[in-house]
Short mmCIF file of C-alpha atoms in Angstrom, two decimals:
data_model
loop_
_atom_site.label_atom_id
_atom_site.label_comp_id
_atom_site.label_asym_id
_atom_site.label_seq_id
_atom_site.Cartn_x
_atom_site.Cartn_y
_atom_site.Cartn_z
CA UNK B 1 50.55 10.33 1.42
CA UNK B 2 49.04 13.62 0.32
CA UNK B 3 45.31 13.69 -0.05
CA UNK B 4 43.16 16.44 -1.48
CA UNK B 5 44.04 19.78 0.07
CA UNK B 6 42.01 22.97 0.17
CA UNK B 7 42.95 26.49 1.07
CA UNK B 8 41.87 28.38 3.06
CA UNK B 9 40.11 26.18 5.58
CA UNK B 10 37.98 29.07 6.81
CA UNK B 11 37.02 32.36 5.22
CA UNK B 12 34.94 35.15 6.71
CA UNK B 13 33.98 37.95 4.38
CA UNK B 14 31.54 40.80 4.13
CA UNK B 15 28.63 40.74 1.75
CA UNK B 16 29.59 42.04 -1.66
CA UNK B 17 33.24 41.02 -1.47
CA UNK B 18 34.88 38.51 -3.81
CA UNK B 19 36.47 35.33 -2.52
CA UNK B 20 38.62 32.66 -4.13
CA UNK B 21 39.25 29.12 -2.92
CA UNK B 22 41.94 26.72 -4.06
CA UNK B 23 41.88 22.94 -4.37
CA UNK B 24 44.89 20.70 -4.96
CA UNK B 25 43.75 17.21 -5.99
CA UNK B 26 45.62 13.98 -5.46
CA UNK B 27 48.50 13.82 -7.89
CA UNK B 28 47.58 12.27 -11.26
CA UNK B 29 43.83 12.40 -10.59
CA UNK B 30 42.42 13.83 -13.78
CA UNK B 31 38.89 14.37 -12.48
CA UNK B 32 38.07 17.19 -10.09
CA UNK B 33 34.74 18.14 -8.56
CA UNK B 34 33.38 21.01 -6.48
CA UNK B 35 30.46 20.55 -4.10
CA UNK B 36 28.67 22.81 -1.63
CA UNK B 37 27.35 21.61 1.71
CA UNK B 38 25.04 23.58 3.96
CA UNK B 39 24.26 22.71 7.56
CA UNK B 40 22.19 19.56 7.91
CA UNK B 41 22.32 18.74 4.21
CA UNK B 42 24.33 16.47 1.99
CA UNK B 43 26.88 17.92 -0.43
CA UNK B 44 25.43 19.32 -3.66
CA UNK B 45 27.32 19.12 -6.93
CA UNK B 46 28.58 22.40 -8.39
CA UNK B 47 30.96 21.61 -11.22
CA UNK B 48 33.24 18.96 -12.72
CA UNK B 49 36.57 19.06 -14.58
CA UNK B 50 38.27 16.38 -16.58
CA UNK B 51 41.83 17.61 -16.90
CA UNK B 52 41.47 21.33 -17.71
CA UNK B 53 38.07 21.01 -19.38
CA UNK B 54 34.99 22.02 -17.37
CA UNK B 55 32.51 19.41 -18.52
CA UNK B 56 29.48 20.08 -16.34
CA UNK B 57 28.08 22.91 -14.27
CA UNK B 58 25.10 22.72 -11.96
CA UNK B 59 22.26 25.21 -12.13
CA UNK B 60 23.33 26.06 -8.57
CA UNK B 61 26.40 27.71 -10.08
CA UNK B 62 25.09 31.20 -10.77
CA UNK B 63 26.97 33.67 -12.92
CA UNK B 64 28.67 34.99 -9.76
CA UNK B 65 30.53 31.69 -9.49
CA UNK B 66 33.42 30.73 -11.72
CA UNK B 67 35.78 27.79 -11.55
CA UNK B 68 39.00 27.10 -13.38
CA UNK B 69 41.57 24.38 -13.66
CA UNK B 70 44.12 26.00 -15.94
CA UNK B 71 46.73 23.28 -16.25
CA UNK B 72 44.69 20.29 -15.28
CA UNK B 73 46.19 20.25 -11.78
CA UNK B 74 44.90 22.60 -9.06
CA UNK B 75 41.56 24.33 -9.35
CA UNK B 76 40.12 27.61 -8.10
CA UNK B 77 36.54 28.54 -7.29
CA UNK B 78 35.73 32.24 -7.22
CA UNK B 79 32.56 33.79 -5.88
CA UNK B 80 31.95 37.40 -6.85
CA UNK B 81 29.75 39.81 -4.92
CA UNK B 82 29.15 37.31 -2.13
CA UNK B 83 25.72 37.05 -0.54
CA UNK B 84 24.76 35.68 2.86
CA UNK B 85 23.20 32.69 1.12
CA UNK B 86 26.65 31.71 -0.12
CA UNK B 87 27.66 30.77 3.42
CA UNK B 88 28.44 27.05 3.29
CA UNK B 89 31.21 24.48 3.28
CA UNK B 90 32.81 24.21 -0.16
CA UNK B 91 34.20 20.76 -0.84
CA UNK B 92 36.62 19.62 -3.49
CA UNK B 93 37.05 16.01 -4.57
CA UNK B 94 39.19 14.18 -7.09
CA UNK B 95 39.15 10.78 -8.71
CA UNK B 96 41.67 8.90 -10.81
CA UNK B 97 41.93 8.38 -14.52
CA UNK B 98 40.07 5.16 -15.26
CA UNK B 99 37.08 3.75 -17.05
CA UNK B 100 33.73 3.74 -15.37
CA UNK B 101 32.67 5.12 -12.06
CA UNK B 102 35.40 5.76 -9.52
CA UNK B 103 35.31 6.72 -5.91
CA UNK B 104 35.91 10.35 -5.16
CA UNK B 105 38.40 11.48 -2.54
CA UNK B 106 37.34 14.57 -0.64
CA UNK B 107 39.34 17.41 0.81
CA UNK B 108 38.65 18.93 4.25
CA UNK B 109 36.60 21.77 2.76
CA UNK B 110 36.63 25.55 2.97
CA UNK B 111 34.03 27.00 5.31
CA UNK B 112 32.74 30.33 4.03
CA UNK B 113 30.87 32.75 6.27
CA UNK B 114 29.39 35.83 4.64
CA UNK B 115 28.47 38.56 7.12
CA UNK U 1 16.24 13.32 -12.09
CA UNK U 2 18.31 11.02 -9.95
CA UNK U 3 17.89 11.30 -6.20
CA UNK U 4 18.69 9.64 -2.88
CA UNK U 5 16.47 9.41 0.19
CA UNK U 6 17.83 8.30 3.53
CA UNK U 7 16.29 8.01 6.95
CA UNK U 8 16.37 11.08 9.10
CA UNK U 9 18.37 11.13 12.26
CA UNK U 10 19.62 11.38 14.75
CA UNK U 11 19.92 7.69 15.43
CA UNK U 12 20.97 7.02 19.02
CA UNK U 13 22.17 3.55 19.96
CA UNK U 14 23.96 1.88 22.82
CA UNK U 15 27.32 0.30 22.20
CA UNK U 16 27.08 -3.20 20.64
CA UNK U 17 23.58 -2.55 19.28
CA UNK U 18 22.60 -3.44 15.71
CA UNK U 19 22.54 -0.58 13.22
CA UNK U 20 20.42 -0.07 10.13
CA UNK U 21 20.31 3.18 8.19
CA UNK U 22 17.86 3.04 5.32
CA UNK U 23 18.66 4.43 1.89
CA UNK U 24 16.58 4.31 -1.27
CA UNK U 25 17.33 5.83 -4.62
CA UNK U 26 15.67 6.95 -7.84
CA UNK U 27 17.69 6.62 -11.01
CA UNK U 28 17.43 5.50 -14.58
CA UNK U 29 19.94 2.97 -15.75
CA UNK U 30 22.38 1.33 -13.37
CA UNK U 31 24.01 3.74 -10.94
CA UNK U 32 26.87 2.97 -8.59
CA UNK U 33 26.00 3.33 -4.92
CA UNK U 34 28.13 4.59 -2.06
CA UNK U 35 28.14 5.21 1.66
CA UNK U 36 30.34 8.06 2.84
CA UNK U 37 31.06 8.87 6.48
CA UNK U 38 31.95 12.19 8.07
CA UNK U 39 33.51 11.95 11.52
CA UNK U 40 33.38 15.03 13.76
CA UNK U 41 35.82 17.66 12.48
CA UNK U 42 36.93 15.57 9.52
CA UNK U 43 36.24 15.41 5.79
CA UNK U 44 34.06 12.94 3.92
CA UNK U 45 35.50 9.45 3.62
CA UNK U 46 34.28 6.61 1.45
CA UNK U 47 33.01 3.82 3.66
CA UNK U 48 31.88 1.29 1.05
CA UNK U 49 30.51 1.02 -2.47
CA UNK U 50 28.67 -1.31 -4.85
CA UNK U 51 28.63 -0.97 -8.60
CA UNK U 52 25.97 -3.45 -9.74
CA UNK U 53 22.84 -5.20 -8.56
CA UNK U 54 23.31 -7.75 -5.75
CA UNK U 55 26.82 -6.53 -5.03
CA UNK U 56 27.61 -6.25 -1.33
CA UNK U 57 29.98 -3.53 -0.19
CA UNK U 58 31.69 -3.99 3.16
CA UNK U 59 34.26 -2.21 5.29
CA UNK U 60 35.04 -1.87 9.02
CA UNK U 61 32.16 -4.19 9.91
CA UNK U 62 29.64 -2.18 7.87
CA UNK U 63 27.76 -3.78 4.98
CA UNK U 64 25.29 -2.68 2.32
CA UNK U 65 23.73 -4.67 -0.51
CA UNK U 66 22.67 -3.13 -3.82
CA UNK U 67 19.02 -4.16 -4.23
CA UNK U 68 17.73 -3.16 -7.64
CA UNK U 69 14.26 -4.64 -7.10
CA UNK U 70 13.67 -2.37 -4.09
CA UNK U 71 16.03 0.42 -5.23
CA UNK U 72 17.71 0.30 -1.84
CA UNK U 73 21.19 0.30 -0.34
CA UNK U 74 20.66 0.04 3.42
CA UNK U 75 23.69 0.32 5.69
CA UNK U 76 24.05 -2.26 8.48
CA UNK U 77 26.47 -3.09 11.24
CA UNK U 78 26.06 -5.88 13.71
CA UNK U 79 27.66 -4.22 16.73
CA UNK U 80 28.32 -0.50 16.81
CA UNK U 81 31.05 1.19 18.80
CA UNK U 82 31.29 4.68 20.25
CA UNK U 83 33.91 5.42 17.58
CA UNK U 84 31.24 4.89 14.88
CA UNK U 85 29.52 8.10 15.94
CA UNK U 86 29.45 10.22 12.79
CA UNK U 87 27.22 11.44 9.97
CA UNK U 88 26.57 8.84 7.26
CA UNK U 89 25.69 9.83 3.69
CA UNK U 90 24.23 7.58 1.04
CA UNK U 91 25.11 8.61 -2.52
CA UNK U 92 24.80 7.50 -6.12
CA UNK U 93 26.75 8.17 -9.28
CA UNK U 94 26.15 7.44 -12.94
CA UNK U 95 23.05 5.72 -14.30
CA UNK U 96 20.92 7.06 -17.14
CA UNK U 97 23.74 8.83 -18.90
CA UNK U 98 24.62 11.06 -15.95
CA UNK U 99 28.20 12.12 -15.34
CA UNK U 100 30.40 10.91 -12.51
CA UNK U 101 29.03 13.47 -10.08
CA UNK U 102 27.77 12.18 -6.75
CA UNK U 103 24.20 12.78 -5.64
CA UNK U 104 23.93 12.63 -1.87
CA UNK U 105 21.18 12.05 0.60
CA UNK U 106 20.73 14.49 3.46
CA UNK U 107 22.84 12.45 5.88
CA UNK U 108 22.01 10.54 9.07
CA UNK U 109 23.67 11.41 12.35
CA UNK U 110 24.57 8.35 14.40
CA UNK U 111 25.32 8.79 18.08
CA UNK U 112 26.57 5.71 19.95
CA UNK U 113 26.51 5.85 23.72
CA UNK U 114 28.79 3.75 25.95
#
């Protein structure tokens, strides 16, 4: 059974560098979400894809952030010109194709540290 | 906008004690409500959910009832174990035309001592 996977699990970078994270959702899940979690807080929504279409972006997602899901399967989240405030755990989740509200299955996250 | 408020932790209990973690929400319409759990070193896992008023979600001895009149979804367990030590997040989705995104509370750390 393969759940949601994320790569890398940890990333340390210097301020000003670009980073890219990858998320592989559960097979056949057409919905994919990105969240950000800082220490002591709950996850905060960043963006949502249905298949390859990006249907919603949070105001948290500044113009330095971009996400793609080119073929409706895996997704990437890129942060350009990283800042120390970007340090957080970046979580990916997927949910299946179905009507209504469905539970989301989370990956292990990518922990980003910006020095 | 929609939001979730849950009691601050940490909550420290002895094994076999009764657990309540309070959660209230603000939302238009009829959201779905969830409890997620994050064990040390692991990712978020769905613990239980309820999709309409008066529904009771249950799993692993945990229960929560969707109370629309009090806008609450309190998590309860009759007898906690050391293995229940984790961070618990209350969350909502939908309601008022919102998308399927989850809105989380800040989390409550539960520490169960033997």
